Amino acid sequence: MGDIRDKVAVVGIGCTKFGELFERSAEDLIVEAGHEAMRDAGIGPDRIEAAWVGTLSSAMSGNALSDPLKLTGIPITRVENYCASGMEAVRNGAFAVASGMYDVVLALGFEKMKDMMMGGLPAPHPVIDNGEAPHVFAMAANRYFADHGADKSTLAKIAMKNHANGAKNPKAHLRMEVSEDKVLGAPMVYAPLGLFDCCPTTDGAAAVVLCKAEMAGEFSQDPVYIKGLGLSVSYGRPQFDPGFAYDGFPSTQKASGQAYEQAGITAADIDLAEVHDCFTITEILNYEDLGFCERGQGGRAAEEFRFALDGDKPVNPSGGLKSFGHPIGATGVRMVYEVTQQLRGQAGERQVKDARLGLAHNLGGQAAVAAVTVLGNERS
Amino acid sequence: MGDIRDKVAVVGIGCTKFGELFERSAEDLIVEAGHEAMRDAGIGPDRIEAAWVGTLSSAMSGNALSDPLKLTGIPITRVENYCASGMEAVRNGAFAVASGMYDVVLALGFEKMKDMMMGGLPAPHPVIDNGEAPHVFAMAANRYFADHGADKSTLAKIAMKNHANGAKNPKAHLRMEVSEDKVLGAPMVYAPLGLFDCCPTTDGAAAVVLCKAEMAGEFSQDPVYIKGLGLSVSYGRPQFDPGFAYDGFPSTQKASGQAYEQAGITAADIDLAEVHDCFTITEILNYEDLGFCERGQGGRAAEEFRFALDGDKPVNPSGGLKSFGHPIGATGVRMVYEVTQQLRGQAGERQVKDARLGLAHNLGGQAAVAAVTVLGNERS
């Protein structure tokens, strides 16, 4: 395996306000995020040579972008990989730029989850249904409690941290702080996961403009460079594997291993991370799978708020899926949006000090798929 | 725009028998095509570093390949772009190789159309339904008749040619010759298109192994090189555009223009082509859109069997969608399979003489999306 390090730059970013946007169509969201990213780069649609769109099931094919963005005649590809669909748009767009085929491309992710059927899938609402996501992550939480002595108040710390961050974020869906009492007193979804252990059901879109690294100086913003792009697809749903231990997710371990190797770094070098906190327990396991702490230490790290905004390595400064929201196809791109803001020093109240290397992480298909993108603001 | 010329080689190909395969699962088809391609390259699954899978709606996400092929832990991406979904697997896999990230990847396309719902879409059977594919292409046929004096017997020549080719092809779905009387006497589907003007509803899978061009000598077969990869996405369904002329498809014109420019060739340089004959009229318009003949001359070319197997530039030597069949996600990869066989001189009874440059063409989303891949057996 080779690498992609410093071949591709992020030079424009855009993101809608996330939320329950019954009054806005998918096309409205695509137009807002896409044009914000192009404006941020200081370019118009005429500079976009090709595009990639990530959506789980809100649209089919490249026409999802061609019609609303009036990008007619150029190549536009739809990618889908469960909750990593947005990150796949960035990843495949980056490969195409690094291949020498295109100089400037758009990667956009979106999902309209509140007012349309999610294709043939049940809507990804926290419903109690054996085999759906809450079930899988509840198994992981119970296993974690048994192995490491954590409990529901450990999980609650993740919700408290991420809501505190999201409360500072004007584009977050659930822009409010939550107390431990509120988290612990919420209705149960799938024991031991309560309502505030689950990310909400959210509409939104996010977009990035990518270009060949050598051209990055032509655009209006300071560039951020892609350092590594890991992706790992394991076997399908863990509940079909009677030997699955629920004590971590191999797909995250492999995807982050690939990305660190490509970037020539270790987990210790990461200054901030946006990780896939679809459930509070997931973030705790992410700490361990990504190498941010030792195995079994994630719960303690949560209790000590070690990854809070004022810590050494803030995790989910945006508010995460928990507070910012999780429109499935949008999330991976939204994470690159946040990491880029942080690496540019434009994150306002949420700004992480001296941020030079950031990580974005998706986990999807009930842990079958993980994607990790490492970004940095210096070209080595 | 840059190019991809001679950066990526096709070194392994596989394809199932196409047909109404009620007795075989999608996984059966994936295993057969994937392992045939790996055996053809002389490698095992351990050499595959990443994979792309094209399917319209027979599966979601990279798990479509990870489970049946036991490709666990590596990156596997699903791409979807209507009838160009298979070609997109080849295209995105090729970019990733050309980027320097991977040396050897698998691109696989499949569709199980006979015994499952096609996601949220109506099954793409030739049903009479305003807004479905037969309607759009019937409009094009009627326009062509009015403009250029062709008639149903002109269309029938396409069916006769493609069935004659497919009858020589052991993997074709409808492996039989058809007479003009048979074509003209068939039930009407959507006037003027009769049953033999429409491709059948087919199950199947096809796969290719791609590698960095410099490594091509390491594999067991003579390599074929990717020369150009065009893709064009126009606005959505033409019937929503009251100004759409139905006299050709801009997406094909643009995609082929891109691919010819990247390859540094013109249409005249192509020795054989696999084109998207979803309906007989489509192949006639493809001749014109791809630059194989002048505008308005496609009907006459059909009547004269100018693109038959013994002509200067055989089109659809495999039998095309008409006879070989059209499992949507498989078709683009199946075309690369046929073109590669031809460029290797392994096409048996269907072999085109002195084949050095071949073209594969998809048209999808009722003409909204077109993809063109140019392949050659010499590295310039």
PDB file of C-alpha atoms in Angstrom, chain B residues 249-375:
ATOM      1  CA  PHE B 249     -27.860  11.966 -25.844  1.00  0.00           C
ATOM      2  CA  PRO B 250     -25.541  14.783 -24.732  1.00  0.00           C
ATOM      3  CA  SER B 251     -24.201  12.675 -21.861  1.00  0.00           C
ATOM      4  CA  THR B 252     -22.768  10.125 -24.323  1.00  0.00           C
ATOM      5  CA  GLN B 253     -21.334  12.878 -26.493  1.00  0.00           C
ATOM      6  CA  LYS B 254     -19.587  14.480 -23.516  1.00  0.00           C
ATOM      7  CA  ALA B 255     -18.349  11.257 -21.917  1.00  0.00           C
ATOM      8  CA  SER B 256     -16.872   9.993 -25.179  1.00  0.00           C
ATOM      9  CA  GLY B 257     -15.333  13.387 -25.901  1.00  0.00           C
ATOM     10  CA  GLN B 258     -13.579  13.255 -22.514  1.00  0.00           C
ATOM     11  CA  ALA B 259     -12.362   9.682 -23.044  1.00  0.00           C
ATOM     12  CA  TYR B 260     -11.086  10.312 -26.591  1.00  0.00           C
ATOM     13  CA  GLU B 261      -9.224  13.420 -25.446  1.00  0.00           C
ATOM     14  CA  GLN B 262      -7.608  11.572 -22.531  1.00  0.00           C
ATOM     15  CA  ALA B 263      -6.639   8.690 -24.815  1.00  0.00           C
ATOM     16  CA  GLY B 264      -5.356  11.059 -27.490  1.00  0.00           C
ATOM     17  CA  ILE B 265      -7.498   9.440 -30.183  1.00  0.00           C
ATOM     18  CA  THR B 266     -10.609   9.999 -32.265  1.00  0.00           C
ATOM     19  CA  ALA B 267     -13.608   7.736 -32.764  1.00  0.00           C
ATOM     20  CA  ALA B 268     -12.027   6.492 -36.003  1.00  0.00           C
ATOM     21  CA  ASP B 269      -9.213   4.863 -34.018  1.00  0.00           C
ATOM     22  CA  ILE B 270     -11.564   2.511 -32.145  1.00  0.00           C
ATOM     23  CA  ASP B 271     -11.401  -1.076 -33.445  1.00  0.00           C
ATOM     24  CA  LEU B 272     -14.426  -2.433 -31.597  1.00  0.00           C
ATOM     25  CA  ALA B 273     -16.995  -1.205 -29.089  1.00  0.00           C
ATOM     26  CA  GLU B 274     -19.416  -2.506 -26.514  1.00  0.00           C
ATOM     27  CA  VAL B 275     -22.211   0.073 -26.379  1.00  0.00           C
ATOM     28  CA  HIS B 276     -25.357   0.459 -24.322  1.00  0.00           C
ATOM     29  CA  ASP B 277     -28.096  -1.091 -26.492  1.00  0.00           C
ATOM     30  CA  CYS B 278     -30.783  -1.106 -23.799  1.00  0.00           C
ATOM     31  CA  PHE B 279     -33.125  -0.633 -26.759  1.00  0.00           C
ATOM     32  CA  THR B 280     -32.379  -1.052 -30.453  1.00  0.00           C
ATOM     33  CA  ILE B 281     -32.876   2.674 -31.104  1.00  0.00           C
ATOM     34  CA  THR B 282     -30.298   3.432 -28.410  1.00  0.00           C
ATOM     35  CA  GLU B 283     -27.556   1.629 -30.341  1.00  0.00           C
ATOM     36  CA  ILE B 284     -28.390   3.644 -33.469  1.00  0.00           C
ATOM     37  CA  LEU B 285     -28.118   6.896 -31.533  1.00  0.00           C
ATOM     38  CA  ASN B 286     -24.955   5.613 -29.833  1.00  0.00           C
ATOM     39  CA  TYR B 287     -23.283   5.280 -33.258  1.00  0.00           C
ATOM     40  CA  GLU B 288     -23.937   8.951 -33.823  1.00  0.00           C
ATOM     41  CA  ASP B 289     -23.225  10.179 -30.294  1.00  0.00           C
ATOM     42  CA  LEU B 290     -19.934   8.265 -30.114  1.00  0.00           C
ATOM     43  CA  GLY B 291     -18.849   9.623 -33.504  1.00  0.00           C
ATOM     44  CA  PHE B 292     -18.900   6.242 -35.255  1.00  0.00           C
ATOM     45  CA  CYS B 293     -20.974   7.782 -38.061  1.00  0.00           C
ATOM     46  CA  GLU B 294     -22.448  11.140 -39.016  1.00  0.00           C
ATOM     47  CA  ARG B 295     -25.620  12.469 -37.361  1.00  0.00           C
ATOM     48  CA  GLY B 296     -28.642  10.893 -39.067  1.00  0.00           C
ATOM     49  CA  GLN B 297     -26.591   8.063 -40.610  1.00  0.00           C
ATOM     50  CA  GLY B 298     -26.972   5.552 -37.771  1.00  0.00           C
ATOM     51  CA  GLY B 299     -30.150   4.035 -39.220  1.00  0.00           C
ATOM     52  CA  ARG B 300     -28.543   3.452 -42.585  1.00  0.00           C
ATOM     53  CA  ALA B 301     -25.469   1.970 -40.873  1.00  0.00           C
ATOM     54  CA  ALA B 302     -27.792  -0.441 -39.066  1.00  0.00           C
ATOM     55  CA  GLU B 303     -29.572  -1.412 -42.268  1.00  0.00           C
ATOM     56  CA  GLU B 304     -26.233  -2.083 -43.960  1.00  0.00           C
ATOM     57  CA  PHE B 305     -24.958  -4.052 -40.938  1.00  0.00           C
ATOM     58  CA  ARG B 306     -21.923  -1.779 -41.056  1.00  0.00           C
ATOM     59  CA  PHE B 307     -21.036  -2.554 -37.416  1.00  0.00           C
ATOM     60  CA  ALA B 308     -21.430  -6.330 -37.678  1.00  0.00           C
ATOM     61  CA  LEU B 309     -18.747  -8.739 -36.551  1.00  0.00           C
ATOM     62  CA  ASP B 310     -17.123  -8.823 -40.007  1.00  0.00           C
ATOM     63  CA  GLY B 311     -17.241  -5.042 -40.449  1.00  0.00           C
ATOM     64  CA  ASP B 312     -14.553  -2.434 -39.919  1.00  0.00           C
ATOM     65  CA  LYS B 313     -15.612  -1.554 -36.372  1.00  0.00           C
ATOM     66  CA  PRO B 314     -17.712  -4.296 -34.804  1.00  0.00           C
ATOM     67  CA  VAL B 315     -20.164  -3.014 -32.204  1.00  0.00           C
ATOM     68  CA  ASN B 316     -21.391  -5.320 -29.458  1.00  0.00           C
ATOM     69  CA  PRO B 317     -19.468  -8.411 -30.552  1.00  0.00           C
ATOM     70  CA  SER B 318     -20.531  -9.915 -27.203  1.00  0.00           C
ATOM     71  CA  GLY B 319     -24.201  -9.731 -28.160  1.00  0.00           C
ATOM     72  CA  GLY B 320     -24.709  -6.506 -26.238  1.00  0.00           C
ATOM     73  CA  LEU B 321     -27.342  -5.846 -23.627  1.00  0.00           C
ATOM     74  CA  LYS B 322     -29.865  -7.188 -26.168  1.00  0.00           C
ATOM     75  CA  SER B 323     -28.525 -10.739 -26.185  1.00  0.00           C
ATOM     76  CA  PHE B 324     -25.893 -10.964 -23.439  1.00  0.00           C
ATOM     77  CA  GLY B 325     -28.308  -9.353 -20.977  1.00  0.00           C
ATOM     78  CA  HIS B 326     -28.244  -6.348 -18.668  1.00  0.00           C
ATOM     79  CA  PRO B 327     -27.880  -6.936 -14.926  1.00  0.00           C
ATOM     80  CA  ILE B 328     -27.579  -3.220 -14.264  1.00  0.00           C
ATOM     81  CA  GLY B 329     -24.571  -3.019 -11.934  1.00  0.00           C
ATOM     82  CA  ALA B 330     -22.755  -5.783 -13.821  1.00  0.00           C
ATOM     83  CA  THR B 331     -22.998  -4.390 -17.321  1.00  0.00           C
ATOM     84  CA  GLY B 332     -20.168  -1.837 -17.310  1.00  0.00           C
ATOM     85  CA  VAL B 333     -17.726  -4.392 -15.899  1.00  0.00           C
ATOM     86  CA  ARG B 334     -19.017  -7.065 -18.292  1.00  0.00           C
ATOM     87  CA  MET B 335     -18.215  -4.711 -21.189  1.00  0.00           C
ATOM     88  CA  VAL B 336     -14.648  -4.252 -19.941  1.00  0.00           C
ATOM     89  CA  TYR B 337     -14.499  -8.067 -19.708  1.00  0.00           C
ATOM     90  CA  GLU B 338     -15.504  -8.424 -23.372  1.00  0.00           C
ATOM     91  CA  VAL B 339     -13.242  -5.638 -24.633  1.00  0.00           C
ATOM     92  CA  THR B 340     -10.326  -7.151 -22.718  1.00  0.00           C
ATOM     93  CA  GLN B 341     -10.986 -10.588 -24.230  1.00  0.00           C
ATOM     94  CA  GLN B 342     -11.036  -9.001 -27.687  1.00  0.00           C
ATOM     95  CA  LEU B 343      -7.829  -7.023 -27.110  1.00  0.00           C
ATOM     96  CA  ARG B 344      -6.128 -10.202 -25.846  1.00  0.00           C
ATOM     97  CA  GLY B 345      -7.329 -12.150 -28.894  1.00  0.00           C
ATOM     98  CA  GLN B 346      -9.266 -14.573 -26.680  1.00  0.00           C
ATOM     99  CA  ALA B 347     -12.788 -13.953 -27.998  1.00  0.00           C
ATOM    100  CA  GLY B 348     -13.064 -17.191 -29.975  1.00  0.00           C
ATOM    101  CA  GLU B 349     -15.783 -17.177 -32.619  1.00  0.00           C
ATOM    102  CA  ARG B 350     -16.487 -13.516 -31.823  1.00  0.00           C
ATOM    103  CA  GLN B 351     -12.876 -12.378 -32.238  1.00  0.00           C
ATOM    104  CA  VAL B 352     -12.440  -9.031 -33.949  1.00  0.00           C
ATOM    105  CA  LYS B 353      -9.364  -8.982 -36.218  1.00  0.00           C
ATOM    106  CA  ASP B 354      -6.413  -6.769 -35.313  1.00  0.00           C
ATOM    107  CA  ALA B 355      -8.156  -5.334 -32.267  1.00  0.00           C
ATOM    108  CA  ARG B 356      -5.902  -2.812 -30.549  1.00  0.00           C
ATOM    109  CA  LEU B 357      -8.251  -0.169 -29.156  1.00  0.00           C
ATOM    110  CA  GLY B 358     -11.662  -0.957 -27.698  1.00  0.00           C
ATOM    111  CA  LEU B 359     -14.421   1.136 -26.158  1.00  0.00           C
ATOM    112  CA  ALA B 360     -17.081   0.382 -23.536  1.00  0.00           C
ATOM    113  CA  HIS B 361     -20.103   2.670 -23.140  1.00  0.00           C
ATOM    114  CA  ASN B 362     -22.923   2.867 -20.623  1.00  0.00           C
ATOM    115  CA  LEU B 363     -25.978   5.105 -20.717  1.00  0.00           C
ATOM    116  CA  GLY B 364     -28.182   5.299 -17.642  1.00  0.00           C
ATOM    117  CA  GLY B 365     -30.881   7.129 -15.759  1.00  0.00           C
ATOM    118  CA  GLN B 366     -32.875   7.378 -18.979  1.00  0.00           C
ATOM    119  CA  ALA B 367     -29.896   9.054 -20.635  1.00  0.00           C
ATOM    120  CA  ALA B 368     -28.964  11.321 -17.716  1.00  0.00           C
ATOM    121  CA  VAL B 369     -25.635   9.538 -17.121  1.00  0.00           C
ATOM    122  CA  ALA B 370     -23.077   8.166 -19.582  1.00  0.00           C
ATOM    123  CA  ALA B 371     -19.698   6.547 -19.041  1.00  0.00           C
ATOM    124  CA  VAL B 372     -17.087   5.693 -21.670  1.00  0.00           C
ATOM    125  CA  THR B 373     -13.944   3.654 -21.077  1.00  0.00           C
ATOM    126  CA  VAL B 374     -11.246   3.288 -23.734  1.00  0.00           C
ATOM    127  CA  LEU B 375      -8.843   0.354 -23.449  1.00  0.00           C
TER     128      LEU B 375
END
